[in-house]
């Protein structure tokens, strides 16, 4: 009888253990860029976290057989405008588990996060939008919604702000009162948990003063948060414009000892920029960059640098060669461009840069140059979950960035672990080092980390999307499983409407660090004050002392 009880007890323990995991991933090649783990192992997931990584047999309520597949930390995108159903499911099919818009960002950040709560498949995050708060201050005639992010800011609000012929957000240099209000709104975003300060200064070259850029980076720095920028003069082939645009924000970051993400470092001057970033990191600064693996960019047709005086005279562009309209499926002549811009100022167009063909494979090999897609929304609304992939109209980077990086890396002999660092670990590490706790437990395949996991076939994974109509949103292949917070968002290469996403943000606080600007305040802080006779005597003695030693030094 006693032996039967022991057998029953052991059976009960084994049964409980067998059901202890919500999900098990068996026989996969587990790869972790932080520890360099690369081994066939089994993974057990419990309550949204990686509970165990082991060579031993394990069982759970749900099983994925990953034999022949890589089990990697989920891909993290820091430049993510895929903010509707169709574009989100394309990103998920491409292996993304976290999408954060750290370029355009959002206004009214707290409301933005509330709108996503419990209704988003991927982890989500945003920063405070430089462009958005300039619209608030410099285009006061614009009626603002409860919150706004890229689809609204780039579309309706930009158009409304320019409807009176005065694009204040883009062209107006703020006076002291306006700058203080812009700083206040940036500080408000930080209080509401924004990931950082996000600037599209490259679209606002004439309006944003160097002082404004410096002071807004300082707002973020006071909270220890990252500043990001689509830099001034981005894409210009004229020396020294492109490097100067980066040097502006790098100098600010270094003197502020603040984190910095250089966006779009896939254009003229990129090698010089990477040289400086590597040297700055060697000195202990938390600075890095990003790229996407395409020879063309995409933005709204009304962008200032697409106007003839810029495109033709500065960038040396040719409309019928460089500007492609994915809606009408053709390259636009100058006349067609101007007509389309007038008719539909928020339309997204594709801009080719022939030089990127020479550089693209080099980006695959750059340390801490992270993969960030600049994924573009479909324009079909948040609820476009059931719209066929073929209906997506936009840049193929939304659908294929990660798979294309993996394919190009495979074809060029780049180590797979390096590519995973670019797509998962390095973005998580840099943001985690800036104190963003949600990123300190992501981007890694380790016990205790959040179970954001991408499973793919390293031999066959590839992108399918291209610039042609009906093919711009073809989903990547070879990525059969994408797991967000322990739940399958992609299963057997099929997107699931599983609202597994969690907010990526800082703690909300009411401890403002705002210091409004005034000449009197600045002089009090930076100049000597209340100079006494003794002070003057001291300085005179110092100069006399220096002069006395000068002959000796010369000798």
Coordinates of C-alpha atoms in Angstrom, one line a residue:
X1 CA 0.0 0.0 0.0
X2 CA 2.8 2.4 0.9
X3 CA 4.6 1.8 -2.5
X4 CA 1.3 2.6 -4.3
X5 CA 1.0 5.9 -2.4
X6 CA 4.6 6.8 -3.4
X7 CA 3.9 5.9 -7.0
X8 CA 0.7 8.0 -6.9
X9 CA 2.6 10.9 -5.3
X10 CA 5.3 10.8 -7.9
X11 CA 2.8 10.6 -10.7
X12 CA 0.9 13.6 -9.3
X13 CA 4.2 15.7 -9.1
X14 CA 5.1 14.8 -12.6
X15 CA 1.6 15.6 -13.8
X16 CA 1.7 19.1 -12.1
X17 CA 5.2 19.8 -13.6
X18 CA 4.1 18.7 -17.0
X19 CA 1.3 21.3 -16.9
X20 CA 3.4 23.9 -15.1
X21 CA 4.2 25.9 -18.3
X22 CA 1.8 27.8 -20.3
X23 CA 3.9 27.3 -23.4
X24 CA 6.9 25.1 -24.3
X25 CA 9.2 25.6 -27.3
X26 CA 11.0 22.3 -28.0
X27 CA 14.2 21.4 -30.0
X28 CA 14.9 25.0 -31.2
X29 CA 18.2 26.7 -31.7
X30 CA 18.1 29.1 -28.8
X31 CA 20.2 32.3 -29.4
X32 CA 20.9 35.0 -26.9
X33 CA 23.1 37.9 -28.1
X34 CA 23.9 39.2 -24.6
X35 CA 25.4 35.9 -23.3
X36 CA 26.2 34.5 -26.8
X37 CA 24.2 31.3 -26.0
X38 CA 23.7 29.3 -29.2
X39 CA 22.5 25.8 -28.5
X40 CA 19.6 23.5 -29.2
X41 CA 17.4 23.7 -26.0
X42 CA 13.9 23.7 -24.7
X43 CA 12.1 26.8 -23.4
X44 CA 9.3 26.9 -20.9
X45 CA 7.1 30.1 -20.7
X46 CA 5.0 30.8 -17.6
X47 CA 2.9 34.0 -16.9
X48 CA 4.4 35.8 -19.8
X49 CA 8.0 35.2 -18.8
X50 CA 10.7 32.8 -19.8
X51 CA 10.7 30.4 -16.8
X52 CA 13.3 27.9 -18.0
X53 CA 15.8 27.2 -20.7
X54 CA 17.0 23.6 -20.4
X55 CA 18.2 20.6 -22.3
X56 CA 15.8 18.5 -20.3
X57 CA 12.4 17.4 -21.5
X58 CA 9.6 19.7 -20.5
X59 CA 5.9 19.8 -21.2
X60 CA 3.2 22.5 -21.1
X61 CA -0.3 23.4 -22.0
X62 CA 0.8 24.4 -25.5
X63 CA 3.7 23.1 -27.5
X64 CA 5.7 24.5 -30.4
X65 CA 8.1 22.1 -32.1
X66 CA 11.0 24.4 -33.2
X67 CA 13.3 21.7 -34.7
X68 CA 15.5 23.4 -37.4
X69 CA 14.3 26.9 -36.3
X70 CA 16.0 29.7 -34.4
X71 CA 14.4 30.8 -31.2
X72 CA 15.4 34.4 -30.8
X73 CA 14.5 37.4 -28.7
X74 CA 11.6 39.3 -30.3
X75 CA 12.6 42.0 -32.8
X76 CA 12.4 45.6 -31.4
X77 CA 11.6 48.5 -33.7
X78 CA 12.3 52.0 -32.4
X79 CA 11.1 53.8 -35.6
X80 CA 7.6 52.5 -36.0
X81 CA 4.7 54.3 -37.6
X82 CA 2.7 51.0 -38.3
X83 CA -0.2 52.2 -36.2
X84 CA -3.2 50.6 -37.8
X85 CA -4.5 47.0 -38.1
X86 CA -3.1 46.2 -41.6
X87 CA 0.4 47.6 -41.0
X88 CA 0.6 46.1 -37.5
X89 CA -0.1 42.6 -38.7
X90 CA 2.5 43.0 -41.5
X91 CA 5.1 44.0 -38.8
X92 CA 4.1 41.0 -36.7
X93 CA 4.5 38.7 -39.7
X94 CA 8.0 40.2 -40.0
X95 CA 8.9 39.2 -36.4
X96 CA 8.3 42.4 -34.5
X97 CA 7.2 42.1 -30.9
X98 CA 7.7 45.7 -29.8
X99 CA 7.1 48.8 -32.0
X100 CA 7.9 52.2 -30.6
X101 CA 7.5 55.4 -32.6
X102 CA 10.6 57.4 -31.5
X103 CA 10.7 59.6 -34.6
X104 CA 7.3 61.3 -35.0
X105 CA 6.2 60.4 -31.5
X106 CA 2.8 61.7 -30.2
X107 CA 1.2 64.6 -28.4
X108 CA -0.9 64.2 -25.3
X109 CA 1.1 61.1 -24.4
X110 CA -1.0 59.8 -21.6
X111 CA -4.1 59.7 -23.8
X112 CA -2.1 58.0 -26.5
X113 CA -1.2 55.1 -24.1
X114 CA -4.7 54.8 -22.8
X115 CA -6.1 54.4 -26.4
X116 CA -3.8 51.4 -26.9
X117 CA -4.5 49.7 -23.6
X118 CA -5.8 46.1 -24.0
X119 CA -6.3 46.6 -27.8
X120 CA -2.9 46.2 -29.3
X121 CA -1.1 43.0 -30.5
X122 CA 2.5 44.2 -30.1
X123 CA 4.2 46.1 -27.3
X124 CA 3.9 49.8 -27.9
X125 CA 5.6 53.0 -26.9
X126 CA 6.1 56.6 -28.0
X127 CA 8.0 59.8 -27.2
X128 CA 6.9 63.4 -27.2
X129 CA 6.6 64.8 -30.7
X130 CA 8.7 67.9 -31.5
X131 CA 6.6 68.4 -34.6
X132 CA 3.4 68.0 -32.7
X133 CA 4.1 70.4 -29.9
X134 CA 5.3 73.0 -32.5
X135 CA 1.9 72.7 -34.2
X136 CA 0.3 73.2 -30.8
X137 CA 2.3 76.4 -30.2
X138 CA 2.9 77.9 -33.6
X139 CA -0.3 76.9 -35.4
X140 CA -2.9 77.7 -32.7
X141 CA -5.7 77.7 -35.3
X142 CA -5.4 73.9 -35.6
X143 CA -8.1 72.0 -33.7
X144 CA -6.3 69.2 -31.8
X145 CA -7.8 65.8 -31.1
X146 CA -7.5 64.0 -27.7
X147 CA -4.2 62.7 -28.9
X148 CA -2.3 62.5 -32.1
X149 CA 0.5 60.3 -33.6
X150 CA 2.1 59.8 -37.0
X151 CA -1.1 59.0 -39.1
X152 CA -2.7 62.2 -37.8
X153 CA 0.3 64.5 -37.4
X154 CA 1.8 63.7 -40.8
X155 CA -1.6 63.8 -42.5
X156 CA -4.4 66.0 -41.3
X157 CA -2.6 68.2 -38.8
X158 CA 0.3 69.1 -41.1
X159 CA -2.2 69.9 -43.9
X160 CA -4.5 72.0 -41.5
X161 CA -1.5 73.9 -40.1
X162 CA -0.4 74.9 -43.6
X163 CA -3.9 75.7 -44.9
X164 CA -3.6 79.4 -44.2
X165 CA -0.3 79.6 -46.2
X166 CA 1.8 79.7 -43.1
X167 CA 3.3 76.4 -41.9
X168 CA 4.2 77.7 -38.5
X169 CA 5.4 74.3 -37.2
X170 CA 7.8 74.0 -40.1
X171 CA 9.0 77.5 -40.9
X172 CA 8.6 79.8 -37.8
X173 CA 11.4 80.3 -35.4
X174 CA 10.0 80.5 -31.9
X175 CA 10.5 83.5 -29.8
X176 CA 11.3 83.2 -26.1
X177 CA 7.7 82.9 -25.0
X178 CA 6.9 80.3 -27.6
X179 CA 10.1 78.4 -26.8
X180 CA 9.2 78.3 -23.1
X181 CA 5.7 76.9 -24.1
X182 CA 7.3 74.3 -26.4
X183 CA 9.6 73.3 -23.5
X184 CA 6.7 73.1 -21.1
X185 CA 4.8 70.7 -23.5
X186 CA 8.0 68.6 -23.8
X187 CA 8.3 68.4 -20.1
X188 CA 4.6 67.5 -19.8
X189 CA 5.3 64.6 -22.1
X190 CA 8.1 63.4 -19.8
X191 CA 5.8 63.6 -16.8
X192 CA 3.4 61.4 -18.6
X193 CA 6.0 58.7 -19.2
X194 CA 7.2 59.5 -22.7
X195 CA 10.2 57.4 -23.8
X196 CA 12.1 60.4 -24.9
X197 CA 12.1 63.6 -27.0
X198 CA 11.5 62.8 -30.7
X199 CA 12.5 65.4 -33.4
X200 CA 11.9 65.6 -37.1
X201 CA 14.1 68.7 -37.3
X202 CA 15.0 67.6 -40.9
X203 CA 11.5 68.7 -41.9
X204 CA 11.8 72.0 -39.9
X205 CA 15.2 73.3 -40.8
X206 CA 14.2 76.9 -41.1
X207 CA 11.9 76.9 -38.0
X208 CA 13.9 75.1 -35.3
X209 CA 16.8 77.2 -34.0
X210 CA 19.9 75.5 -32.6
X211 CA 18.9 76.9 -29.2
X212 CA 15.5 75.2 -29.4
X213 CA 17.1 71.9 -30.3
X214 CA 19.6 72.1 -27.5
X215 CA 17.0 73.1 -24.9
X216 CA 14.6 70.3 -25.8
X217 CA 17.4 67.7 -25.7
X218 CA 18.1 69.2 -22.3
X219 CA 14.5 68.6 -21.2
X220 CA 14.9 64.9 -21.9
X221 CA 18.4 64.8 -20.4
X222 CA 17.1 66.0 -17.1
X223 CA 14.9 62.9 -16.9
X224 CA 17.8 60.7 -18.2
X225 CA 15.8 59.9 -21.3
X226 CA 16.8 59.6 -24.9
X227 CA 16.6 62.2 -27.6
X228 CA 16.1 61.0 -31.2
X229 CA 16.3 62.9 -34.4
X230 CA 15.7 62.8 -38.1
X231 CA 18.6 65.3 -38.3
X232 CA 18.9 68.7 -40.0
X233 CA 20.1 68.5 -43.6
X234 CA 19.4 64.7 -43.7
X235 CA 20.0 63.3 -47.1
X236 CA 21.9 66.3 -48.5
X237 CA 24.8 65.3 -50.7
X238 CA 26.4 68.7 -50.3
X239 CA 29.3 68.8 -47.8
X240 CA 29.3 69.6 -45.0
X241 CA 25.5 69.7 -44.5
X242 CA 24.7 66.1 -43.6
X243 CA 27.5 65.7 -41.0
X244 CA 26.8 69.1 -39.5
X245 CA 23.2 68.0 -38.9
X246 CA 24.4 65.1 -36.8
X247 CA 27.1 67.0 -35.1
X248 CA 24.5 69.4 -33.7
X249 CA 22.6 66.7 -31.8
X250 CA 25.8 64.8 -30.9
X251 CA 27.4 67.9 -29.3
X252 CA 24.3 68.5 -27.3
X253 CA 24.2 64.9 -26.1
X254 CA 27.8 64.9 -25.1
X255 CA 27.7 68.1 -23.1
X256 CA 24.4 67.0 -21.5
X257 CA 25.8 63.5 -20.9
X258 CA 22.5 62.2 -22.3
X259 CA 21.4 59.2 -24.4
X260 CA 21.0 59.8 -28.2
X261 CA 19.6 57.8 -31.1
X262 CA 20.6 59.0 -34.5
X263 CA 17.8 58.0 -36.9
X264 CA 18.1 57.4 -40.7
X265 CA 21.8 56.9 -40.7
X266 CA 21.5 55.3 -44.1
X267 CA 22.5 58.3 -46.2
X268 CA 25.3 60.7 -47.0
X269 CA 27.8 61.1 -44.2
X270 CA 26.8 57.8 -42.5
X271 CA 30.4 56.5 -42.2
X272 CA 31.7 59.7 -40.5
X273 CA 28.7 59.5 -38.2
X274 CA 29.4 55.9 -37.2
X275 CA 33.1 56.8 -36.6
X276 CA 32.1 59.5 -34.1
X277 CA 29.4 57.3 -32.4
X278 CA 31.9 54.4 -31.9
X279 CA 34.4 56.8 -30.3
X280 CA 31.7 58.4 -28.1
X281 CA 30.6 54.9 -26.9
X282 CA 34.2 54.0 -26.1
X283 CA 34.2 57.0 -23.8
X284 CA 31.1 55.7 -22.0
X285 CA 28.3 57.6 -23.8
X286 CA 25.0 55.9 -24.5
X287 CA 24.7 56.9 -28.2
X288 CA 23.7 54.7 -31.2
X289 CA 22.1 54.8 -34.6
X290 CA 19.7 53.0 -36.9
X291 CA 19.1 52.0 -40.5
X292 CA 16.6 50.1 -42.7
X293 CA 17.8 48.0 -45.7
X294 CA 16.2 49.7 -48.6
X295 CA 17.4 52.0 -51.4
X296 CA 14.4 54.3 -51.2
X297 CA 12.7 56.3 -48.5
X298 CA 9.1 57.4 -48.0
X299 CA 7.3 60.4 -46.6
X300 CA 4.4 62.7 -47.3
X301 CA 4.4 64.5 -50.6
X302 CA 4.2 67.9 -49.0
X303 CA 7.5 67.6 -47.2
X304 CA 9.7 70.7 -47.7
X305 CA 12.7 68.8 -49.1
X306 CA 10.6 67.4 -52.0
X307 CA 9.9 70.9 -53.3
X308 CA 11.7 71.8 -56.6
X309 CA 14.1 74.3 -55.0
X310 CA 15.3 71.5 -52.6
X311 CA 15.0 68.3 -54.6
X312 CA 16.5 69.7 -57.8
X313 CA 18.9 72.4 -56.6
X314 CA 20.2 70.9 -53.3
X315 CA 19.8 67.1 -53.6
X316 CA 20.3 66.9 -57.3
X317 CA 17.1 64.8 -57.7
X318 CA 15.1 64.2 -60.8
X319 CA 11.4 63.7 -60.3
X320 CA 10.7 61.2 -63.0
X321 CA 13.6 59.1 -61.8
X322 CA 13.4 59.5 -58.0
X323 CA 9.8 60.1 -56.9
X324 CA 7.5 57.1 -57.1
X325 CA 3.8 57.3 -56.3
X326 CA 2.6 53.9 -54.9
X327 CA -1.0 55.0 -55.2
X328 CA -0.9 55.7 -58.9
X329 CA 1.9 53.1 -59.4
X330 CA 4.2 55.4 -61.4
X331 CA 7.1 57.8 -61.2
X332 CA 5.9 61.4 -61.2
X333 CA 7.1 64.2 -63.5
X334 CA 7.7 67.5 -61.9
X335 CA 4.3 68.8 -63.1
X336 CA 2.5 65.6 -61.9
X337 CA 4.2 65.9 -58.5
X338 CA 3.1 69.5 -58.0
X339 CA -0.5 68.7 -59.1
X340 CA -0.7 65.7 -56.8
X341 CA 0.7 67.6 -53.9
X342 CA -1.9 70.3 -54.2
X343 CA -4.7 67.7 -54.5
X344 CA -3.5 65.3 -51.8
X345 CA -0.9 66.9 -49.5
X346 CA -0.8 64.0 -47.1
X347 CA -0.1 61.3 -49.7
X348 CA 2.9 59.1 -49.1
X349 CA 5.4 58.8 -51.9
X350 CA 8.6 56.8 -52.3
X351 CA 11.9 58.6 -52.8
X352 CA 14.8 56.7 -54.4
X353 CA 18.5 57.3 -53.5
X354 CA 20.7 55.6 -56.0
X355 CA 23.8 55.8 -53.7
X356 CA 22.3 53.5 -51.1
X357 CA 23.0 50.5 -53.3
X358 CA 26.7 51.1 -52.6
X359 CA 26.3 51.2 -48.8
X360 CA 23.5 48.8 -47.8
X361 CA 25.6 45.7 -47.2
X362 CA 28.0 47.6 -45.0
X363 CA 25.2 48.6 -42.6
X364 CA 24.6 44.9 -41.9
X365 CA 28.1 44.8 -40.3
X366 CA 28.1 47.9 -38.1
X367 CA 28.1 47.4 -34.3
X368 CA 25.2 49.2 -32.5
X369 CA 23.7 50.3 -35.8
X370 CA 20.2 48.9 -35.1
X371 CA 17.5 47.9 -37.5
X372 CA 14.5 50.2 -37.4
X373 CA 12.0 50.0 -40.2
X374 CA 10.4 53.4 -40.3
X375 CA 7.3 51.3 -40.9
X376 CA 4.5 53.3 -42.6
X377 CA 0.8 53.1 -41.7
X378 CA -1.6 51.9 -44.3
X379 CA -4.0 54.8 -44.1
X380 CA -6.9 52.3 -43.8
X381 CA -7.7 52.9 -40.2
X382 CA -7.0 51.2 -36.9
X383 CA -9.6 48.5 -37.5
X384 CA -8.2 47.3 -40.8
X385 CA -7.2 43.9 -39.3
X386 CA -9.1 41.9 -41.9
X387 CA -8.0 43.9 -45.0
X388 CA -6.0 41.6 -47.3
X389 CA -2.2 42.1 -47.4
X390 CA -2.4 42.9 -51.1
X391 CA -4.3 46.1 -50.3
X392 CA -1.4 47.7 -48.4
X393 CA -0.1 50.8 -50.3
X394 CA 3.1 52.2 -49.1
X395 CA 6.8 51.4 -48.6
X396 CA 7.7 47.6 -48.5
X397 CA 9.9 48.3 -45.4
X398 CA 6.7 47.9 -43.3
X399 CA 6.3 44.3 -44.4
X400 CA 9.9 43.1 -45.0
X401 CA 12.6 44.9 -43.0
X402 CA 13.7 42.2 -40.6
X403 CA 13.3 39.3 -43.1
X404 CA 15.4 41.3 -45.6
X405 CA 18.1 41.9 -43.1
X406 CA 18.2 38.2 -42.3
X407 CA 18.3 37.3 -46.0
X408 CA 21.0 39.8 -46.8
X409 CA 23.1 38.8 -43.8
X410 CA 22.8 35.1 -44.9
X411 CA 23.9 36.0 -48.5
X412 CA 26.8 38.1 -47.3
X413 CA 28.2 35.9 -44.6
X414 CA 27.2 38.1 -41.6
X415 CA 27.0 36.1 -38.4
X416 CA 23.4 35.5 -37.4
X417 CA 24.1 36.5 -33.8
X418 CA 25.3 39.9 -35.0
X419 CA 22.0 40.4 -36.9
X420 CA 20.0 39.5 -33.8
X421 CA 22.0 42.0 -31.8
X422 CA 21.0 44.7 -34.4
X423 CA 17.3 43.7 -34.3
X424 CA 16.8 42.8 -30.6
X425 CA 19.6 43.2 -28.1
X426 CA 21.2 46.5 -28.9
X427 CA 17.9 48.6 -29.0
X428 CA 16.9 47.0 -25.7
X429 CA 20.3 47.5 -24.1
X430 CA 20.6 51.2 -25.0
X431 CA 17.1 52.0 -23.9
X432 CA 17.5 49.9 -20.8
X433 CA 20.7 51.7 -20.0
X434 CA 18.6 54.9 -20.1
X435 CA 16.5 53.5 -17.3
X436 CA 13.6 52.2 -19.3
X437 CA 12.8 49.1 -17.2
X438 CA 10.6 47.4 -19.8
X439 CA 13.6 47.2 -22.1
X440 CA 15.9 45.8 -19.4
X441 CA 13.9 42.5 -19.5
X442 CA 13.5 42.3 -23.3
X443 CA 15.8 41.7 -26.2
X444 CA 17.3 38.6 -24.5
X445 CA 16.7 34.9 -24.4
X446 CA 17.3 34.3 -20.7
X447 CA 15.4 32.9 -17.8
X448 CA 13.5 35.6 -16.0
X449 CA 13.1 37.8 -19.1
X450 CA 9.8 38.7 -20.7
X451 CA 8.7 36.0 -23.3
X452 CA 8.9 38.2 -26.4
X453 CA 10.2 35.6 -28.8
X454 CA 10.5 35.3 -32.6
X455 CA 11.0 31.9 -34.2
X456 CA 12.3 31.7 -37.7
X457 CA 14.0 29.4 -40.3
X458 CA 17.5 30.8 -40.8
X459 CA 17.9 29.0 -44.1
X460 CA 14.7 30.2 -45.8
X461 CA 13.5 33.4 -44.1
X462 CA 13.1 36.1 -46.7
X463 CA 11.1 39.3 -47.6
X464 CA 8.4 39.2 -50.2
X465 CA 7.3 42.9 -50.4
X466 CA 8.5 45.3 -53.1
X467 CA 7.5 48.6 -54.6
X468 CA 4.9 47.3 -57.0
X469 CA 1.2 47.7 -56.4
X470 CA -0.4 44.7 -54.8
X471 CA 3.1 43.6 -53.7
X472 CA 4.0 46.3 -51.3
X473 CA 2.4 44.5 -48.3
X474 CA 3.3 40.9 -49.1
X475 CA 4.2 39.3 -45.7
X476 CA 7.6 37.9 -45.0
X477 CA 8.0 34.1 -45.1
X478 CA 10.0 31.8 -42.8
X479 CA 8.8 33.4 -39.6
X480 CA 6.1 30.9 -38.4
X481 CA 5.8 32.0 -34.7
X482 CA 5.9 35.4 -33.0
X483 CA 5.2 35.4 -29.3
X484 CA 4.4 38.6 -27.3
X485 CA 4.3 38.4 -23.5
X486 CA 4.0 34.7 -23.7
X487 CA 1.1 34.7 -26.2
X488 CA 1.2 33.7 -29.9
X489 CA 0.5 36.6 -32.1
X490 CA 1.7 34.8 -35.2
X491 CA 1.1 31.0 -35.2
X492 CA 1.9 28.7 -38.2
X493 CA 2.6 31.9 -40.2
X494 CA -0.9 33.2 -39.5
X495 CA -1.6 36.5 -37.7
X496 CA -3.9 36.1 -34.7
X497 CA -6.0 38.9 -33.2
X498 CA -4.5 38.5 -29.8
X499 CA -4.2 41.7 -27.8
X500 CA -1.0 40.7 -26.0
X501 CA 0.8 44.1 -26.2
X502 CA 2.0 45.9 -23.1
X503 CA 3.0 49.6 -22.8
X504 CA 6.7 50.5 -23.0
X505 CA 7.0 53.7 -21.0
X506 CA 8.5 55.4 -17.9
X507 CA 6.6 55.8 -14.7
X508 CA 4.1 58.7 -14.7
X509 CA 5.2 61.4 -12.3
X510 CA 4.4 64.9 -11.1
X511 CA 8.0 65.9 -10.3
X512 CA 8.6 68.4 -13.1
X513 CA 12.1 69.4 -14.0
X514 CA 11.2 72.3 -16.2
X515 CA 13.3 75.5 -16.0
X516 CA 11.8 78.2 -18.1
X517 CA 14.2 80.5 -20.0
X518 CA 14.8 84.2 -19.4
X519 CA 17.9 86.4 -19.9
X520 CA 17.9 87.3 -16.2
X521 CA 17.7 83.7 -15.1
X522 CA 20.4 82.6 -17.6
X523 CA 22.9 85.4 -16.5
X524 CA 22.2 84.5 -12.8
X525 CA 23.0 80.9 -13.5
X526 CA 26.0 81.3 -15.9
X527 CA 27.7 84.7 -15.2
X528 CA 29.5 86.0 -12.1
X529 CA 27.2 88.1 -9.8
X530 CA 27.6 90.5 -7.0
X531 CA 31.3 91.2 -7.8
X532 CA 33.1 92.7 -4.8
X533 CA 36.4 94.7 -4.6
X534 CA 38.1 91.5 -3.3
X535 CA 36.9 89.6 -6.3
X536 CA 38.5 92.2 -8.6
X537 CA 41.7 92.1 -6.6
X538 CA 41.8 88.4 -6.8
X539 CA 41.4 88.4 -10.6
X540 CA 44.1 91.1 -10.9
X541 CA 46.5 89.0 -8.8
X542 CA 45.8 86.0 -10.9
X543 CA 46.7 87.9 -14.1
X544 CA 49.8 89.3 -12.5
X545 CA 50.8 85.8 -11.3
X546 CA 50.3 84.5 -14.8
X547 CA 52.4 87.3 -16.3
X548 CA 55.2 86.8 -13.8
X549 CA 55.6 83.1 -14.8
X550 CA 55.4 83.7 -18.5
X551 CA 59.1 84.4 -19.1
X552 CA 60.0 81.2 -17.2
X553 CA 57.5 79.2 -19.3
X554 CA 59.0 80.6 -22.5
X555 CA 62.4 79.6 -21.4

